Amino acid sequence: MQPHNTLLTRIRSRIGKRLLGEERWVAKSGDLRMRERHGVVARPNYAYGMLRAADVAKYFGKQSVTVVEFGVASGHGLLNMIELAELIEGETGVEFRVFGFDTGAGLPELIGYRDHPELWRGGDFAMEDRDALMRKIAGRADIVWGDIADTVGAFTDALTADAPLGFVSVDVDIYTATKSALRCLKGPSQAYLPAVSMYFDDVTFFFANRWAGELAAIEEFNMEHDLRKIDVDRSLPGSRRASSAPWYRHMYACHVLDHDARQRVRQRAELPIGAHHQFMSNQFLY
């Protein structure tokens, strides 16, 4: 029965692509993974990061994973994260715990050149309708209110190996808030997936540099930690369409090098080259 279903699916796929064109067919009939790869999904950066978290979680035998957005602002990103969590759980079986962080009052007061005062000021991006957002996310996500510097510690302490942190979005614009947000990566190694997918929003504009803003916070994090390193996501673009290219440059990964899984050889049968390639592809590890 299974081969027949697979053949029927392939036939329908080919007919649909011929009638509608591949991109329109994918947008109409493809699953989330296919739509992300073709760039026909809202916020492909979130779709990619959360799919990556689910795949890595499954590979290491985890049934749940935690994802977090630093900088909720209007709430559109957090709502998208919630919707994606529901879709990805349906496709992979991995459950998500969704968190957002926000002051509710916009950016805090800026401190020196590293906070890009040439671009932003305190109070920018204040949340417009907190009550409406809270009604929309009720029972589906949690928002941690206040200055990240004051709230991220308790969040980090509460992370567990049962639902390790797997995806982090950082959209707080300035160095000081990013520096605080990255403290979420300082907990015990088992509180994280061995590699945590990350999105940084403000790293590609003309004034962006390694001595200010989010890039400076990344640079300092790497200098301060011997076995936790944030690097660009080197798996992208993979087979993705060039039209989706801008968001690739925003994707990073925190490599938790002190994680048990990265300290010992994984137990499995030896594989020849072809079989190993298939193994990596089947586990979505490329």
GROMACS .gro file of C-alpha atoms in nm:
model
  286
    1MET     CA    1   0.000   0.000   0.000
    2GLN     CA    2   0.281   0.239   0.086
    3PRO     CA    3   0.461   0.216  -0.255
    4HIS     CA    4   0.128   0.274  -0.433
    5ASN     CA    5   0.063   0.585  -0.223
    6THR     CA    6   0.415   0.711  -0.290
    7LEU     CA    7   0.377   0.658  -0.666
    8LEU     CA    8   0.036   0.826  -0.665
    9THR     CA    9   0.178   1.122  -0.476
   10ARG     CA   10   0.459   1.159  -0.727
   11ILE     CA   11   0.218   1.146  -1.021
   12ARG     CA   12  -0.007   1.409  -0.865
   13SER     CA   13   0.296   1.624  -0.790
   14ARG     CA   14   0.420   1.611  -1.149
   15ILE     CA   15   0.076   1.690  -1.292
   16GLY     CA   16   0.026   1.976  -1.046
   17LYS     CA   17   0.365   2.129  -1.123
   18ARG     CA   18   0.298   2.114  -1.497
   19LEU     CA   19  -0.045   2.273  -1.465
   20LEU     CA   20   0.038   2.543  -1.209
   21GLY     CA   21   0.413   2.584  -1.239
   22GLU     CA   22   0.641   2.450  -0.968
   23GLU     CA   23   0.639   2.752  -0.736
   24ARG     CA   24   0.261   2.799  -0.745
   25TRP     CA   25   0.208   2.428  -0.691
   26VAL     CA   26   0.443   2.426  -0.391
   27ALA     CA   27   0.268   2.731  -0.242
   28LYS     CA   28  -0.069   2.561  -0.283
   29SER     CA   29   0.007   2.197  -0.204
   30GLY     CA   30   0.356   2.161  -0.056
   31ASP     CA   31   0.428   2.086   0.308
   32LEU     CA   32   0.602   2.345   0.523
   33ARG     CA   33   0.951   2.209   0.457
   34MET     CA   34   0.896   2.226   0.081
   35ARG     CA   35   0.746   2.576   0.101
   36GLU     CA   36   1.040   2.699   0.309
   37ARG     CA   37   1.290   2.565   0.056
   38HIS     CA   38   1.105   2.737  -0.228
   39GLY     CA   39   1.075   3.066  -0.039
   40VAL     CA   40   0.694   3.069  -0.048
   41VAL     CA   41   0.631   3.087   0.326
   42ALA     CA   42   0.600   3.392   0.551
   43ARG     CA   43   0.918   3.455   0.753
   44PRO     CA   44   1.127   3.176   0.597
   45ASN     CA   45   1.396   3.252   0.855
   46TYR     CA   46   1.162   3.140   1.134
   47ALA     CA   47   1.036   2.841   0.935
   48TYR     CA   48   1.393   2.730   0.867
   49GLY     CA   49   1.517   2.784   1.223
   50MET     CA   50   1.226   2.602   1.382
   51LEU     CA   51   1.237   2.313   1.135
   52ARG     CA   52   1.609   2.286   1.203
   53ALA     CA   53   1.536   2.277   1.578
   54ALA     CA   54   1.276   2.003   1.533
   55ASP     CA   55   1.505   1.794   1.312
   56VAL     CA   56   1.800   1.820   1.550
   57ALA     CA   57   1.572   1.743   1.845
   58LYS     CA   58   1.442   1.428   1.675
   59TYR     CA   59   1.793   1.318   1.583
   60PHE     CA   60   1.896   1.334   1.948
   61GLY     CA   61   1.577   1.173   2.077
   62LYS     CA   62   1.403   1.482   2.214
   63GLN     CA   63   1.024   1.512   2.198
   64SER     CA   64   1.004   1.881   2.289
   65VAL     CA   65   1.209   2.191   2.219
   66THR     CA   66   1.206   2.553   2.340
   67VAL     CA   67   1.215   2.851   2.103
   68VAL     CA   68   1.242   3.218   2.194
   69GLU     CA   69   1.205   3.558   2.029
   70PHE     CA   70   1.391   3.851   2.184
   71GLY     CA   71   1.212   4.167   2.073
   72VAL     CA   72   0.839   4.106   2.026
   73ALA     CA   73   0.734   4.464   1.934
   74SER     CA   74   0.414   4.438   1.723
   75GLY     CA   75   0.384   4.067   1.794
   76HIS     CA   76   0.370   3.959   1.429
   77GLY     CA   77   0.687   3.752   1.463
   78LEU     CA   78   0.573   3.579   1.781
   79LEU     CA   79   0.234   3.497   1.629
   80ASN     CA   80   0.410   3.352   1.326
   81MET     CA   81   0.631   3.148   1.558
   82ILE     CA   82   0.320   3.007   1.727
   83GLU     CA   83   0.162   2.912   1.394
   84LEU     CA   84   0.485   2.751   1.276
   85ALA     CA   85   0.514   2.555   1.600
   86GLU     CA   86   0.170   2.406   1.541
   87LEU     CA   87   0.249   2.319   1.177
   88ILE     CA   88   0.590   2.170   1.253
   89GLU     CA   89   0.455   1.964   1.541
   90GLY     CA   90   0.200   1.819   1.300
   91GLU     CA   91   0.471   1.731   1.047
   92THR     CA   92   0.748   1.612   1.281
   93GLY     CA   93   0.581   1.520   1.610
   94VAL     CA   94   0.813   1.754   1.802
   95GLU     CA   95   0.637   1.983   2.050
   96PHE     CA   96   0.736   2.347   2.102
   97ARG     CA   97   0.748   2.577   2.402
   98VAL     CA   98   0.732   2.933   2.269
   99PHE     CA   99   0.860   3.240   2.457
  100GLY     CA  100   0.893   3.607   2.376
  101PHE     CA  101   1.086   3.884   2.554
  102ASP     CA  102   0.994   4.250   2.540
  103THR     CA  103   1.001   4.562   2.753
  104GLY     CA  104   0.660   4.668   2.622
  105ALA     CA  105   0.796   5.023   2.604
  106GLY     CA  106   1.034   4.996   2.308
  107LEU     CA  107   1.411   5.023   2.311
  108PRO     CA  108   1.580   5.119   2.639
  109GLU     CA  109   1.802   5.426   2.656
  110LEU     CA  110   2.108   5.386   2.438
  111ILE     CA  111   2.461   5.371   2.582
  112GLY     CA  112   2.736   5.491   2.350
  113TYR     CA  113   2.834   5.412   1.992
  114ARG     CA  114   2.784   5.037   2.029
  115ASP     CA  115   2.406   5.088   2.051
  116HIS     CA  116   2.396   5.264   1.711
  117PRO     CA  117   2.261   5.603   1.827
  118GLU     CA  118   2.294   5.719   1.465
  119LEU     CA  119   2.000   5.489   1.383
  120TRP     CA  120   1.785   5.438   1.691
  121ARG     CA  121   1.676   5.603   2.012
  122GLY     CA  122   1.517   5.491   2.336
  123GLY     CA  123   1.145   5.426   2.299
  124ASP     CA  124   1.160   5.311   1.936
  125PHE     CA  125   0.940   5.009   1.851
  126ALA     CA  126   0.710   5.032   2.153
  127MET     CA  127   0.432   4.774   2.160
  128GLU     CA  128   0.106   4.928   2.037
  129ASP     CA  129  -0.163   4.700   2.184
  130ARG     CA  130  -0.035   4.472   2.456
  131ASP     CA  131  -0.379   4.351   2.566
  132ALA     CA  132  -0.478   4.248   2.213
  133LEU     CA  133  -0.156   4.053   2.170
  134MET     CA  134  -0.199   3.877   2.502
  135ARG     CA  135  -0.547   3.764   2.399
  136LYS     CA  136  -0.411   3.620   2.074
  137ILE     CA  137  -0.130   3.421   2.235
  138ALA     CA  138  -0.319   3.302   2.544
  139GLY     CA  139  -0.229   2.940   2.616
  140ARG     CA  140   0.000   2.922   2.312
  141ALA     CA  141   0.309   3.119   2.419
  142ASP     CA  142   0.450   3.317   2.710
  143ILE     CA  143   0.591   3.670   2.706
  144VAL     CA  144   0.853   3.770   2.962
  145TRP     CA  145   0.810   4.143   3.029
  146GLY     CA  146   1.081   4.385   3.134
  147ASP     CA  147   1.444   4.465   3.062
  148ILE     CA  148   1.612   4.151   2.925
  149ALA     CA  149   1.907   4.212   3.157
  150ASP     CA  150   1.671   4.161   3.452
  151THR     CA  151   1.465   3.871   3.317
  152VAL     CA  152   1.685   3.643   3.108
  153GLY     CA  153   1.857   3.484   3.408
  154ALA     CA  154   1.543   3.321   3.545
  155PHE     CA  155   1.449   3.200   3.197
  156THR     CA  156   1.792   3.043   3.148
  157ASP     CA  157   1.782   2.877   3.489
  158ALA     CA  158   1.444   2.722   3.402
  159LEU     CA  159   1.563   2.557   3.078
  160THR     CA  160   1.570   2.177   3.098
  161ALA     CA  161   1.700   1.880   2.902
  162ASP     CA  162   1.338   1.770   2.845
  163ALA     CA  163   1.270   2.073   2.623
  164PRO     CA  164   1.614   2.209   2.530
  165LEU     CA  165   1.657   2.546   2.365
  166GLY     CA  166   1.665   2.494   1.989
  167PHE     CA  167   1.598   2.825   1.814
  168VAL     CA  168   1.664   3.186   1.917
  169SER     CA  169   1.557   3.499   1.729
  170VAL     CA  170   1.735   3.819   1.830
  171ASP     CA  171   1.569   4.138   1.706
  172VAL     CA  172   1.659   4.387   1.976
  173ASP     CA  173   1.864   4.616   1.749
  174ILE     CA  174   2.121   4.740   2.000
  175TYR     CA  175   2.438   4.600   2.153
  176THR     CA  176   2.339   4.619   2.520
  177ALA     CA  177   2.011   4.430   2.477
  178THR     CA  178   2.175   4.170   2.251
  179LYS     CA  179   2.452   4.119   2.506
  180SER     CA  180   2.184   4.046   2.766
  181ALA     CA  181   1.985   3.819   2.534
  182LEU     CA  182   2.288   3.600   2.465
  183ARG     CA  183   2.304   3.513   2.834
  184CYS     CA  184   2.028   3.263   2.750
  185LEU     CA  185   2.308   3.048   2.603
  186LYS     CA  186   2.510   3.025   2.926
  187GLY     CA  187   2.317   2.749   3.105
  188PRO     CA  188   2.412   2.382   3.154
  189SER     CA  189   2.495   2.213   2.823
  190GLN     CA  190   2.207   1.966   2.843
  191ALA     CA  191   1.959   2.256   2.845
  192TYR     CA  192   2.039   2.307   2.474
  193LEU     CA  193   2.043   2.115   2.154
  194PRO     CA  194   2.405   2.049   2.053
  195ALA     CA  195   2.367   2.324   1.794
  196VAL     CA  196   2.106   2.598   1.840
  197SER     CA  197   1.972   2.771   1.528
  198MET     CA  198   1.978   3.152   1.560
  199TYR     CA  199   1.845   3.450   1.367
  200PHE     CA  200   1.994   3.799   1.409
  201ASP     CA  201   1.788   4.075   1.253
  202ASP     CA  202   2.031   4.367   1.250
  203VAL     CA  203   2.358   4.242   1.103
  204THR     CA  204   2.348   4.338   0.733
  205PHE     CA  205   2.285   4.715   0.707
  206PHE     CA  206   2.558   4.961   0.602
  207PHE     CA  207   2.650   5.073   0.956
  208ALA     CA  208   2.665   4.714   1.090
  209ASN     CA  209   3.012   4.614   1.212
  210ARG     CA  210   3.188   4.382   1.458
  211TRP     CA  211   3.244   4.666   1.705
  212ALA     CA  212   2.880   4.771   1.750
  213GLY     CA  213   2.529   4.634   1.766
  214GLU     CA  214   2.436   4.268   1.748
  215LEU     CA  215   2.762   4.176   1.574
  216ALA     CA  216   2.967   4.319   1.860
  217ALA     CA  217   2.767   4.115   2.110
  218ILE     CA  218   2.831   3.799   1.905
  219GLU     CA  219   3.202   3.879   1.884
  220GLU     CA  220   3.229   3.926   2.261
  221PHE     CA  221   3.027   3.613   2.336
  222ASN     CA  222   3.272   3.406   2.133
  223MET     CA  223   3.573   3.563   2.305
  224GLU     CA  224   3.424   3.497   2.648
  225HIS     CA  225   3.336   3.128   2.594
  226ASP     CA  226   3.579   2.854   2.501
  227LEU     CA  227   3.315   2.588   2.431
  228ARG     CA  228   3.014   2.793   2.319
  229LYS     CA  229   3.063   2.955   1.979
  230ILE     CA  230   2.820   3.148   1.759
  231ASP     CA  231   2.904   3.111   1.391
  232VAL     CA  232   2.726   3.170   1.061
  233ASP     CA  233   2.499   2.884   0.952
  234ARG     CA  234   2.717   2.711   0.695
  235SER     CA  235   2.443   2.482   0.564
  236LEU     CA  236   2.272   2.767   0.377
  237PRO     CA  237   2.160   2.821   0.108
  238GLY     CA  238   2.164   2.450   0.028
  239SER     CA  239   1.912   2.382  -0.249
  240ARG     CA  240   1.705   2.694  -0.179
  241ARG     CA  241   1.600   2.945  -0.440
  242ALA     CA  242   1.813   3.254  -0.496
  243SER     CA  243   1.502   3.472  -0.446
  244SER     CA  244   1.513   3.388  -0.074
  245ALA     CA  245   1.881   3.480  -0.038
  246PRO     CA  246   1.859   3.794   0.184
  247TRP     CA  247   1.759   3.608   0.500
  248TYR     CA  248   2.041   3.352   0.469
  249ARG     CA  249   2.291   3.613   0.588
  250HIS     CA  250   2.098   3.652   0.913
  251MET     CA  251   2.115   3.285   1.014
  252TYR     CA  252   2.370   3.166   1.269
  253ALA     CA  253   2.415   2.868   1.499
  254CYS     CA  254   2.539   2.848   1.855
  255HIS     CA  255   2.760   2.541   1.879
  256VAL     CA  256   2.741   2.391   2.227
  257LEU     CA  257   3.078   2.218   2.213
  258ASP     CA  258   3.064   2.105   2.575
  259HIS     CA  259   2.741   1.911   2.509
  260ASP     CA  260   2.772   1.536   2.576
  261ALA     CA  261   2.665   1.463   2.218
  262ARG     CA  262   2.967   1.654   2.088
  263GLN     CA  263   3.211   1.487   2.324
  264ARG     CA  264   3.167   1.121   2.230
  265VAL     CA  265   3.111   0.908   1.919
  266ARG     CA  266   2.746   0.835   1.842
  267GLN     CA  267   2.669   0.463   1.851
  268ARG     CA  268   2.558   0.332   1.508
  269ALA     CA  269   2.678   0.093   1.238
  270GLU     CA  270   2.969   0.194   1.017
  271LEU     CA  271   2.855   0.344   0.687
  272PRO     CA  272   3.016   0.365   0.341
  273ILE     CA  273   3.018   0.702   0.161
  274GLY     CA  274   2.689   0.662  -0.025
  275ALA     CA  275   2.502   0.531   0.278
  276HIS     CA  276   2.640   0.809   0.497
  277HIS     CA  277   2.519   1.071   0.250
  278GLN     CA  278   2.173   0.911   0.256
  279PHE     CA  279   2.183   0.897   0.636
  280MET     CA  280   2.261   1.270   0.657
  281SER     CA  281   1.988   1.353   0.405
  282ASN     CA  282   1.725   1.139   0.578
  283GLN     CA  283   1.797   1.308   0.911
  284PHE     CA  284   1.793   1.657   0.752
  285LEU     CA  285   2.144   1.717   0.884
  286TYR     CA  286   2.284   1.893   0.578
   0.00000   0.00000   0.00000
